[in-house]
CSV table of C-alpha atoms in Angstrom, one decimal:
chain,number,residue,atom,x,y,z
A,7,UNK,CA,8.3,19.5,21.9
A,8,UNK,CA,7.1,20.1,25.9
A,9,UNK,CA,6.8,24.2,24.5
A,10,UNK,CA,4.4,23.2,21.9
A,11,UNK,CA,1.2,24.7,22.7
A,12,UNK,CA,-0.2,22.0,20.2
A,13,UNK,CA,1.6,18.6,21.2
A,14,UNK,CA,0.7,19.7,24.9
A,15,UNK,CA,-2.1,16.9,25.5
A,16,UNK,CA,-1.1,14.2,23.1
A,17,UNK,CA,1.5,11.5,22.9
A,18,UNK,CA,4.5,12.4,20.7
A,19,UNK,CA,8.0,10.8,20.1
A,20,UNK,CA,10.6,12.0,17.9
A,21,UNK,CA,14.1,10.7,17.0
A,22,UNK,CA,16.7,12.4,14.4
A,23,UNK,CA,19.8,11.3,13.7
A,24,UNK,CA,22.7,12.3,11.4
A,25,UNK,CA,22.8,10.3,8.1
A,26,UNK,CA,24.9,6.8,9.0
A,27,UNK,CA,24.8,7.9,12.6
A,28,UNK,CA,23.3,5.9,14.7
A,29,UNK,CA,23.3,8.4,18.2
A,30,UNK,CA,20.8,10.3,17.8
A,31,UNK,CA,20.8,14.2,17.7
A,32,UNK,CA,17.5,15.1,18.9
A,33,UNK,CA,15.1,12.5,20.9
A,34,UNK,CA,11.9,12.7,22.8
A,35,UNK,CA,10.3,9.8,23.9
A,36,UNK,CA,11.6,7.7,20.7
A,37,UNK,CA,12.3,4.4,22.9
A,38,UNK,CA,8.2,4.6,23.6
A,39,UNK,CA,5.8,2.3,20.9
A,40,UNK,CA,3.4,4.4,18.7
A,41,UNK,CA,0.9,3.3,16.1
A,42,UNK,CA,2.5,3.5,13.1
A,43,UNK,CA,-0.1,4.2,10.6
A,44,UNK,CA,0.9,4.0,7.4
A,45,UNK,CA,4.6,4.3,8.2
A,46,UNK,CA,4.3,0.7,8.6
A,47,UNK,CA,4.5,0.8,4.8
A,48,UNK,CA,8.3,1.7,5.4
A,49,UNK,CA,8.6,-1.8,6.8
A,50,UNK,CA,7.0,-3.3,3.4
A,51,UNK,CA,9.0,-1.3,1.3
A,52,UNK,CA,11.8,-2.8,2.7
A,53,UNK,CA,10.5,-5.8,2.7
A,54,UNK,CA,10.5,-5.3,-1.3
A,55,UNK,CA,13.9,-4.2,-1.9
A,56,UNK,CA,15.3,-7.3,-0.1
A,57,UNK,CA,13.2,-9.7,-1.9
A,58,UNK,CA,12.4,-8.2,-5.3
A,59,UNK,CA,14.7,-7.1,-8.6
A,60,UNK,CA,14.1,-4.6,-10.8
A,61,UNK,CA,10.4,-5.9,-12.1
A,62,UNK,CA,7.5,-7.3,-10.1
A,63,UNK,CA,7.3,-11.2,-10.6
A,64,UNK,CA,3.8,-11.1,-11.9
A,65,UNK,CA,2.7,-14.8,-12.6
A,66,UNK,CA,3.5,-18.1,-11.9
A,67,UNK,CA,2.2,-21.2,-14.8
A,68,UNK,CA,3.1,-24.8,-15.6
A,69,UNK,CA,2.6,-26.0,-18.9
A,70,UNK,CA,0.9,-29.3,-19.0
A,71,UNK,CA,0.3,-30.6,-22.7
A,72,UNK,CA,-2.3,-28.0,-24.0
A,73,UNK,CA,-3.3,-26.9,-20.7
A,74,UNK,CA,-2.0,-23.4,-19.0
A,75,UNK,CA,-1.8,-23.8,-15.5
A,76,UNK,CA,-1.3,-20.3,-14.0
A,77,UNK,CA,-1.0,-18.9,-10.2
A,78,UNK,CA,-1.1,-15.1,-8.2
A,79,UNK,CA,2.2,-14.2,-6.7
A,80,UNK,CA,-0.3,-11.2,-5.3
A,81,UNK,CA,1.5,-9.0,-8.0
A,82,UNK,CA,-1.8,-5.8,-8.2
A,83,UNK,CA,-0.3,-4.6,-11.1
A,84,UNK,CA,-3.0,-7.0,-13.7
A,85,UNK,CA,-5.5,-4.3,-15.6
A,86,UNK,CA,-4.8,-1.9,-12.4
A,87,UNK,CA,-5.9,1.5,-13.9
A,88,UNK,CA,-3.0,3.6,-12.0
A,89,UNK,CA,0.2,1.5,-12.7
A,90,UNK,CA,1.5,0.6,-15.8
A,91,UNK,CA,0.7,-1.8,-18.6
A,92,UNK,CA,1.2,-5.3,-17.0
A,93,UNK,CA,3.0,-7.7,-19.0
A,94,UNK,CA,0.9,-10.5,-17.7
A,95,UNK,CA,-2.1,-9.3,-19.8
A,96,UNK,CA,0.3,-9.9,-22.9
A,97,UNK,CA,1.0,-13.0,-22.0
A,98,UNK,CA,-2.7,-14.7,-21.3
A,99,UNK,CA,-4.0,-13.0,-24.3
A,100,UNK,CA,-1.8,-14.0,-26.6
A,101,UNK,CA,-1.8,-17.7,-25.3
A,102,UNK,CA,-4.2,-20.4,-27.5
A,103,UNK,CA,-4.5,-23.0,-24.3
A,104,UNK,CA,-7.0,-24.0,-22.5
A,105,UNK,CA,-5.8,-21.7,-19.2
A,106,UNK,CA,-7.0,-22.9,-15.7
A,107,UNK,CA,-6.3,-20.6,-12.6
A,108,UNK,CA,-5.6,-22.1,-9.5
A,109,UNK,CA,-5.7,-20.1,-5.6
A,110,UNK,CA,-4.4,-22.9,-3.8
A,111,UNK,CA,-1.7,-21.0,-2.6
A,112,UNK,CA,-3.7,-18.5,-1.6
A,113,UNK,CA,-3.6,-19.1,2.6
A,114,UNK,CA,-5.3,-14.8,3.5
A,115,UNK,CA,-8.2,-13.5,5.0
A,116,UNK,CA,-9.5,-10.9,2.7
A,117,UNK,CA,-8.9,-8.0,5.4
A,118,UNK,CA,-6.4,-7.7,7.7
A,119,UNK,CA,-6.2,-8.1,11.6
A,120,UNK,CA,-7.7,-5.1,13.3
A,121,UNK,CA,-9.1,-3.2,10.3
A,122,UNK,CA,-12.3,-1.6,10.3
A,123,UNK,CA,-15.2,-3.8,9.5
A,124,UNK,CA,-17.8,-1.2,8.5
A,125,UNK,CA,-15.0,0.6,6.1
A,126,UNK,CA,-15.3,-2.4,3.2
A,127,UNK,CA,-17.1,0.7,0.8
A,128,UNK,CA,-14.0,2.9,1.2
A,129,UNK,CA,-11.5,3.3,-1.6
A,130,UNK,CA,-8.4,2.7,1.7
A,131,UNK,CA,-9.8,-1.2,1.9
A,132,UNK,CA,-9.5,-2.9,-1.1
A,133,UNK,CA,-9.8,-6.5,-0.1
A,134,UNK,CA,-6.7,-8.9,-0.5
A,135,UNK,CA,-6.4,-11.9,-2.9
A,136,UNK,CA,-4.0,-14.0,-4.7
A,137,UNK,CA,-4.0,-12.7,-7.9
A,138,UNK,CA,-6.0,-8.9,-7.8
A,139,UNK,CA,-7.8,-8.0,-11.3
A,140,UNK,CA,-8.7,-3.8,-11.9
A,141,UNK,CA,-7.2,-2.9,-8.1
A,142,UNK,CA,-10.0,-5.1,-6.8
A,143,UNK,CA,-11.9,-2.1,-7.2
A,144,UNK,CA,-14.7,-0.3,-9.3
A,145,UNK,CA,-14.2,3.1,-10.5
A,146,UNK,CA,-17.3,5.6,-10.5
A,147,UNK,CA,-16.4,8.5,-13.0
A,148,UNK,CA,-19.1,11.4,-13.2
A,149,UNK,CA,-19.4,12.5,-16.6
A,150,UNK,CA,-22.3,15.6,-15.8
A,151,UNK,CA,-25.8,15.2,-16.7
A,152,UNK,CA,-26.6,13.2,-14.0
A,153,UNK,CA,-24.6,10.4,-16.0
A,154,UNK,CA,-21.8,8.3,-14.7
A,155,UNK,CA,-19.9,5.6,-15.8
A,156,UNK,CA,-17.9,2.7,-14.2
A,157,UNK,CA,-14.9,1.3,-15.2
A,158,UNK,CA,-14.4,-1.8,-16.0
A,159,UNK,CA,-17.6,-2.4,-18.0
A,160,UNK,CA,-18.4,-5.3,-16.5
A,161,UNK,CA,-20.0,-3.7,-13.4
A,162,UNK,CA,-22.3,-2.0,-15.4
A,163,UNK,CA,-25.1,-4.8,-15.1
A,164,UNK,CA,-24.9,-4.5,-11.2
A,165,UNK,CA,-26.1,-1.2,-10.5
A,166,UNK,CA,-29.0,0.0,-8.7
A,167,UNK,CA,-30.5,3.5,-8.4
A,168,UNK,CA,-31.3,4.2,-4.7
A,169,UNK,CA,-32.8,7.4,-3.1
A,170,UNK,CA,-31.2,6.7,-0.2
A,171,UNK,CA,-27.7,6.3,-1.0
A,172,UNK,CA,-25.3,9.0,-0.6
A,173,UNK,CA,-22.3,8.4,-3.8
A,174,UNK,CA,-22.2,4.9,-4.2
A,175,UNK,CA,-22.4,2.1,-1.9
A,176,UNK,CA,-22.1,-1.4,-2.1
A,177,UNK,CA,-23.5,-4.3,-0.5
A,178,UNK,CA,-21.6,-5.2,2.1
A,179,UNK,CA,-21.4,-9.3,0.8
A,180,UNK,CA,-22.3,-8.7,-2.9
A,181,UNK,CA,-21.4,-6.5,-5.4
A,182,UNK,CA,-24.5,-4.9,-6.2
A,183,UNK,CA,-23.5,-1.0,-6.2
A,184,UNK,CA,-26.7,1.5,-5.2
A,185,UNK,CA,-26.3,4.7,-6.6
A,186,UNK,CA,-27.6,8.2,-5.9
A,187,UNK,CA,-29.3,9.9,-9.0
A,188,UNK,CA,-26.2,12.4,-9.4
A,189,UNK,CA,-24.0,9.4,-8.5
A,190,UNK,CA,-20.2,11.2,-8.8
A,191,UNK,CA,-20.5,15.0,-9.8
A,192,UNK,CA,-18.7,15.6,-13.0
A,193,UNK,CA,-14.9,15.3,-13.0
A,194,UNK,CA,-14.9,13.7,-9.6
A,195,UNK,CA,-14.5,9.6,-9.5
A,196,UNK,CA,-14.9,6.9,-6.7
A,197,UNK,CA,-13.5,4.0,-6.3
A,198,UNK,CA,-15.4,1.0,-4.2
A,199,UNK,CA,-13.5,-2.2,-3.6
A,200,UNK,CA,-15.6,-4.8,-5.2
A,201,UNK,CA,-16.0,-8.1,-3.3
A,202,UNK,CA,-13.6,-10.4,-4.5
A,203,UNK,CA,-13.6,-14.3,-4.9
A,204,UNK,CA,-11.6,-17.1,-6.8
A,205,UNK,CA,-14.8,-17.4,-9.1
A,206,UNK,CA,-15.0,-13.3,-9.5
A,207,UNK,CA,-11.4,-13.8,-10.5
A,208,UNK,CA,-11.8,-15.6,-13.4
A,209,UNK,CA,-15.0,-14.0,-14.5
A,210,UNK,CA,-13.4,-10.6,-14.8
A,211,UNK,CA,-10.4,-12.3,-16.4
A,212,UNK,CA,-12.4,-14.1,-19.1
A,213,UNK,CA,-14.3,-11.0,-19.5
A,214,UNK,CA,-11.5,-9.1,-20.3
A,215,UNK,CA,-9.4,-11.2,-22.3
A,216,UNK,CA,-12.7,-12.6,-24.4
A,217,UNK,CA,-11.6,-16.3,-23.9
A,218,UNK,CA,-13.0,-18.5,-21.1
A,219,UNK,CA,-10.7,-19.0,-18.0
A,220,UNK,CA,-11.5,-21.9,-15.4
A,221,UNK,CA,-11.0,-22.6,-11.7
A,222,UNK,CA,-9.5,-25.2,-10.5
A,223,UNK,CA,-8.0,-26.3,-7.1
A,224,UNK,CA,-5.0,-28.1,-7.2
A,225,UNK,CA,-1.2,-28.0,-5.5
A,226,UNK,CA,1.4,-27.1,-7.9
A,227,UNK,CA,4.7,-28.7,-6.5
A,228,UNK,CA,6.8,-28.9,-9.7
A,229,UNK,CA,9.2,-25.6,-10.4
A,230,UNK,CA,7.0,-23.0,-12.1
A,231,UNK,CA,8.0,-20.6,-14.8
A,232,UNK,CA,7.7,-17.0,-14.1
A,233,UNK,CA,6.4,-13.9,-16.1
A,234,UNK,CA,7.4,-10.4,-14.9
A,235,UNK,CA,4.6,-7.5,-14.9
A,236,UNK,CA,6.4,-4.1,-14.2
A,237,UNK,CA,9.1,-2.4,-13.0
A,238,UNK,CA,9.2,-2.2,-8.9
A,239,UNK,CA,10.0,1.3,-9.0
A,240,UNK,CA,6.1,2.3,-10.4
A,241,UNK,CA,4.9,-0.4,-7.3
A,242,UNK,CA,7.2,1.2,-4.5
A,243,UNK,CA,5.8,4.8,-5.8
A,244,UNK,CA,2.4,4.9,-6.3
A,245,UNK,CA,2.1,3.3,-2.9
A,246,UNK,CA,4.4,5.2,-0.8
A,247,UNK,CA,3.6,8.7,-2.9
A,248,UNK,CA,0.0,8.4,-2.4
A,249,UNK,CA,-0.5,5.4,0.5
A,250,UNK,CA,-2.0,3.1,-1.5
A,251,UNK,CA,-2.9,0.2,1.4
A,252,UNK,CA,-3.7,-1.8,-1.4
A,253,UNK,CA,-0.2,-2.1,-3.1
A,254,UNK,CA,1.3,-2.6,0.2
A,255,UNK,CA,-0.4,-5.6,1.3
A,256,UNK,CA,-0.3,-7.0,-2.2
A,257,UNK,CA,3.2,-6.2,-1.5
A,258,UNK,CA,4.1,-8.6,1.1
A,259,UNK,CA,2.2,-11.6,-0.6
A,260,UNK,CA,4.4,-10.9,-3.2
A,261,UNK,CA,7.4,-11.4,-1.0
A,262,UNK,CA,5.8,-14.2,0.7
A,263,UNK,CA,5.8,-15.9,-3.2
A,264,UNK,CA,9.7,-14.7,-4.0
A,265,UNK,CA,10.8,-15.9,-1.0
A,266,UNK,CA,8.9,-19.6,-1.3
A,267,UNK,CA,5.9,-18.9,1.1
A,268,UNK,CA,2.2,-19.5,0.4
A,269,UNK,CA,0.7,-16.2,0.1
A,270,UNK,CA,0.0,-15.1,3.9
A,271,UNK,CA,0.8,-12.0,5.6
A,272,UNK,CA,1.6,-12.9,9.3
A,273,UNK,CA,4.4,-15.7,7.4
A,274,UNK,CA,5.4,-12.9,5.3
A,275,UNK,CA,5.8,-10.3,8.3
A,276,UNK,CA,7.9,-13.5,10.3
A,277,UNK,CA,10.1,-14.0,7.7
A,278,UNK,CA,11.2,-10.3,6.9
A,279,UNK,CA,11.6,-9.9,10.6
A,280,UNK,CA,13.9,-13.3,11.0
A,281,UNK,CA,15.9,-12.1,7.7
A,282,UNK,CA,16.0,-8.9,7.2
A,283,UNK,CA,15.3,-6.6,10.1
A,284,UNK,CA,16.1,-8.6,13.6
A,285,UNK,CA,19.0,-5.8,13.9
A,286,UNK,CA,16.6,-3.1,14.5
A,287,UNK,CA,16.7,-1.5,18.0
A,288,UNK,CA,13.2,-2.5,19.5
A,289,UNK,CA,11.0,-5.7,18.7
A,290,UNK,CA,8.2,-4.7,15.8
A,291,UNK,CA,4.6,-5.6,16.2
A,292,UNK,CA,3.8,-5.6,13.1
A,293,UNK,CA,0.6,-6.9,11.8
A,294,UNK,CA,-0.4,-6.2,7.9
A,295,UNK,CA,1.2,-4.8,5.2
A,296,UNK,CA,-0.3,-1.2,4.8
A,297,UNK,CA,-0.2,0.2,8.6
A,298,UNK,CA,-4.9,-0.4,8.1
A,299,UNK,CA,-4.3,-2.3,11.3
A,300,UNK,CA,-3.9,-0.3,14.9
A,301,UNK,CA,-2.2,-3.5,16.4
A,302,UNK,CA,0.8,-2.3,14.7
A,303,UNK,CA,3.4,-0.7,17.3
A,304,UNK,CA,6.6,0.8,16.3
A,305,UNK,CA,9.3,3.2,18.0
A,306,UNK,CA,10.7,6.1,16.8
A,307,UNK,CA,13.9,5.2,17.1
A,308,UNK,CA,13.4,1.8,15.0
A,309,UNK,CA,11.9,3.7,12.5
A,310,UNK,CA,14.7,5.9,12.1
A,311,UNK,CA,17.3,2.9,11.8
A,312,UNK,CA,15.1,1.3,9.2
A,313,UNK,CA,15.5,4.6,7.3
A,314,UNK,CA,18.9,4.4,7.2
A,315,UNK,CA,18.8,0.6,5.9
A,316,UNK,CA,16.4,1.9,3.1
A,317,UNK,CA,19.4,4.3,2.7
A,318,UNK,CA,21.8,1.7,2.9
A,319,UNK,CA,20.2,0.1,-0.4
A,320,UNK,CA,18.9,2.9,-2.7
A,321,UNK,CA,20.7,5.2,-4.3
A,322,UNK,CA,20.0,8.5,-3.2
A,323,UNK,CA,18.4,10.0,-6.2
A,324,UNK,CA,16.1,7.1,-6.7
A,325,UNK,CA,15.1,6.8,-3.2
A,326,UNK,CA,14.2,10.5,-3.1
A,327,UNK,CA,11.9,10.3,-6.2
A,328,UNK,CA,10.2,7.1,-4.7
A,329,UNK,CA,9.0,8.8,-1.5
A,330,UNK,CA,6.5,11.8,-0.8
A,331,UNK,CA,8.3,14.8,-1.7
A,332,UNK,CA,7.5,17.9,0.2
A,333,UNK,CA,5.6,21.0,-2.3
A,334,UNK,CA,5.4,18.8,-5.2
A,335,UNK,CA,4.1,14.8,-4.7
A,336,UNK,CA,1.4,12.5,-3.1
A,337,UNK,CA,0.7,13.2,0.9
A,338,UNK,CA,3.1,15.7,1.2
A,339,UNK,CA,2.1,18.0,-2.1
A,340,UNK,CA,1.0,20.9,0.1
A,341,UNK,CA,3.3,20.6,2.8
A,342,UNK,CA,6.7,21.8,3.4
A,343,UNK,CA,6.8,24.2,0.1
A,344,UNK,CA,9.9,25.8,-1.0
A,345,UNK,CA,12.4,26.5,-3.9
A,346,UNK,CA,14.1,23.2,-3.7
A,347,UNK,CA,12.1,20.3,-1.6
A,348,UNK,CA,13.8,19.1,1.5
A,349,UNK,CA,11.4,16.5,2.9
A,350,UNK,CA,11.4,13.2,1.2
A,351,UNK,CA,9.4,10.9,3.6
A,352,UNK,CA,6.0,8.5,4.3
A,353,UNK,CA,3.0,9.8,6.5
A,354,UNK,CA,0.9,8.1,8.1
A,355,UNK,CA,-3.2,9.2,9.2
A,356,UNK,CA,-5.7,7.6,11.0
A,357,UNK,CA,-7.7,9.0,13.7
A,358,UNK,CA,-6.0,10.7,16.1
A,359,UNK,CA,-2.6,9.8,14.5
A,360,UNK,CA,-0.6,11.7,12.5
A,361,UNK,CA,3.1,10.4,11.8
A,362,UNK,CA,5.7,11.4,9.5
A,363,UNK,CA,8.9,9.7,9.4
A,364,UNK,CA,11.5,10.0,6.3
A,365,UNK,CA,14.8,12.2,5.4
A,366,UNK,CA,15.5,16.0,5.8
A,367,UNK,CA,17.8,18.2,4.1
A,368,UNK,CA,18.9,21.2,5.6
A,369,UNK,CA,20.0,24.6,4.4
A,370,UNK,CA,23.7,23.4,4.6
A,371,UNK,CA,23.2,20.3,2.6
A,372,UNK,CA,23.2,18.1,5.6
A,373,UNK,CA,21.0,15.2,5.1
A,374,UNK,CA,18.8,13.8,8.1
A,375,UNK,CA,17.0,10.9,9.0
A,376,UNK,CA,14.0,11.7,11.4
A,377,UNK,CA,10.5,9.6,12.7
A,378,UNK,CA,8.2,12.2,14.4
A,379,UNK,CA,5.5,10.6,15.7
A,380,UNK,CA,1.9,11.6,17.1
A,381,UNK,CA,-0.9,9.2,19.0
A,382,UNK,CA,-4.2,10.4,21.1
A,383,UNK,CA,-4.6,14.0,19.9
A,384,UNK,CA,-7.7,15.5,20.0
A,385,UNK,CA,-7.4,18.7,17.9
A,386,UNK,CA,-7.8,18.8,14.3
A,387,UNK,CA,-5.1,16.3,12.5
A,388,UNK,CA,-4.3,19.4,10.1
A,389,UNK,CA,-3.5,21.5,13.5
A,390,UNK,CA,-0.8,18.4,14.2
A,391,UNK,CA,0.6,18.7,10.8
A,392,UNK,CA,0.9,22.0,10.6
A,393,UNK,CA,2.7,22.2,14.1
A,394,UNK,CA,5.3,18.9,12.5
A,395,UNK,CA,5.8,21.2,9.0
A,396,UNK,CA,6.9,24.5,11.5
A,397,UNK,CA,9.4,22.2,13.9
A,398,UNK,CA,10.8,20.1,11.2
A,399,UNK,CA,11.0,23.0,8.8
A,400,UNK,CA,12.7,24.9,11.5
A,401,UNK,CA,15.3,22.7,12.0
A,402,UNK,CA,15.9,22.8,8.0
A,403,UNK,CA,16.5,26.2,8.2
A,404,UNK,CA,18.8,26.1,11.5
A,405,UNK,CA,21.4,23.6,10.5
């Protein structure tokens, strides 16, 4: 690392240890605190397998005479167009009450601490709620001709065309979307968070489901029956293949609900620390679910040990096809090519970050557990990843 002509002016840490060995076999600087990035969405993942089964608890509902009385567990999965078919859509369509929804246990802000405030257009920053509808998002699809559409339909009334606008933008406190006259060039899409509210909520549900669902604002204190949407596995992938912020803060209002919590982060992020992770080597300031935040700080080397208690609780083989795979998935799909993959891991890009931090098989079949690290650079982020691909795929090929 101090011979790299690239990691020369920057601040780098780096721990790798030996699968189930906790001395580590290379280290530089991996007792110092880095911004995470998106490798804090190791720490939610986590988080998931402690609290969750096999399926995503999707909704909570009381029946009360001929009312449905339903509430968000912050399950994303409801009409998302890149996860699968939620069975909570089966469920309110097929039931004949009256159906009232109710955030009460909703206790969020809709962005997290530290994240960008002028970023609310940007596909990374879906906004957080109890009980997300479509990803929270609208999706722009160019279809040539100067013709676009948007998915779901019902966004179709609130477009305006604008000289000015470069793609689509939306209003920063309404969801009015100005468009350019190309829009999206054909076979390209964008997705723009939409700006979400309990009212919105229920509008896009009764929308969808062609039956009117209401808002109402009361505790529920009696035990509530559960419907499950879709298996954790398609969760845990999409967003650690392809970083999806969204999935992972939805995530830990999701644990917040399993575990008994109202649907807030910081309780969320308490909790998981208390139960689950107070045996990891440095304390974790750690902020939001998705690694959005820059008041995240983690270590190397308590990375590394929470990659060995991911380890520690999923099979190998289903581990493996949950994370980025080097050559053929997500972040990672041009990176680290070869005949058979050997880097299975989570990155993690903002600017002037670049962090990857996962498991390594070498040539001999050894499997390693590494965090590598990289904060402050001011060269090109593809010159830093291209520097981590040649050391780490060096030390592949070595042992």
């Amino acid at each position: 690392m101090k011979n790299s002509q690239v990691l020369g002016q920057q601040h780098t840490g780096i721990s790798i240890h030996n699968l189930n060995d906790k001395k580590a076999i290379a280290s530089y600087q991996d007792n110092k605190y880095f911004t995470p990035a998106s490798n804090t969405k190791l720490f939610s993942f986590y988080a998931g397998l402690c609290a969750l089964g096999d399926s995503i608890p999707g909704l909570e509902y009381l029946e009360w005479g001929e009312l449905l009385i339903i509430r968000g567990t912050g399950d994303p999965s409801l009409l998302h167009p890149d996860l699968p078919h939620s069975k909570v859509y089966d469920f309110l369509k097929g039931r004949k009450d009256q159906i009232f929804f109710t955030p009460i246990n909703f206790e969020n802000k809709r962005f997290g601490p530290g994240w960008g405030w002028s970023d609310y257009n940007d596909y990374y920053q879906a906004e957080v709620s109890p009980m997300p509808v479509y990803g929270n998002f609208a999706r722009f699809t160019g279809e040539g001709s100067q013709k676009f559409k948007v998915e779901p339909s019902f966004w179709g009334k609130s477009l305006i065309a604008d000289t000015t606008a470069s793609g689509i933008e939306r209003e920063e406190f309404q969801n009015m979307f100005h468009h350019s006259r190309l829009g999206v060039p054909q076979g390209l899409s964008q997705d723009v968070p939409v700006r979400m509210s309990d009212q919105l909520t229920v509008r896009l549900l009764s929308d969808t489901l062609k039956k009117e669902i209401k808002l109402i604002h009361i505790p529920i204190n009696l035990e509530l029956q559960k419907i499950y949407s879709i298996p954790s596995d398609s969760l845990y992938a999409r967003m650690m293949q392809v970083s999806d912020n969204m999935l992972a803060e939805q995530l830990m209002l999701i644990y917040a609900s399993a575990n008994g919590l109202p649907l807030n982060t910081e309780k969320a992020i308490e909790h998981a620390i208390a139960h689950h992770m107070s045996d990891l080597p440095d304390p974790l300031l750690w902020k939001d679910g998705s690694g959005l935040s820059r008041y995240n700080l983690f270590t190397p080397r308590t990375i590394a040990a929470l990659l060995q208690k991911i380890y520690d609780k999923v099979p190998q083989k289903r581990l493996f096809h949950i994370m980025a795979t080097g050559g053929k998935t997500g972040t990672l799909k041009n990176l680290f090519k070869d005949e058979k993959p050997f880097i299975f891991a989570k990155t993690g890009s903002l600017s002037n970050i670049y962090d990857l931090s996962g498991f390594l098989v070498t040539k001999k079949g050894k499997i390693l557990i590494f965090s590598f690290m990289n904060n402050n650079f001011t060269r090109p982020t593809g010159e830093i990843r291209k520097e981590v691909e040649r050391i780490l795929t060096g030390i592949h090929q070595k042992f």
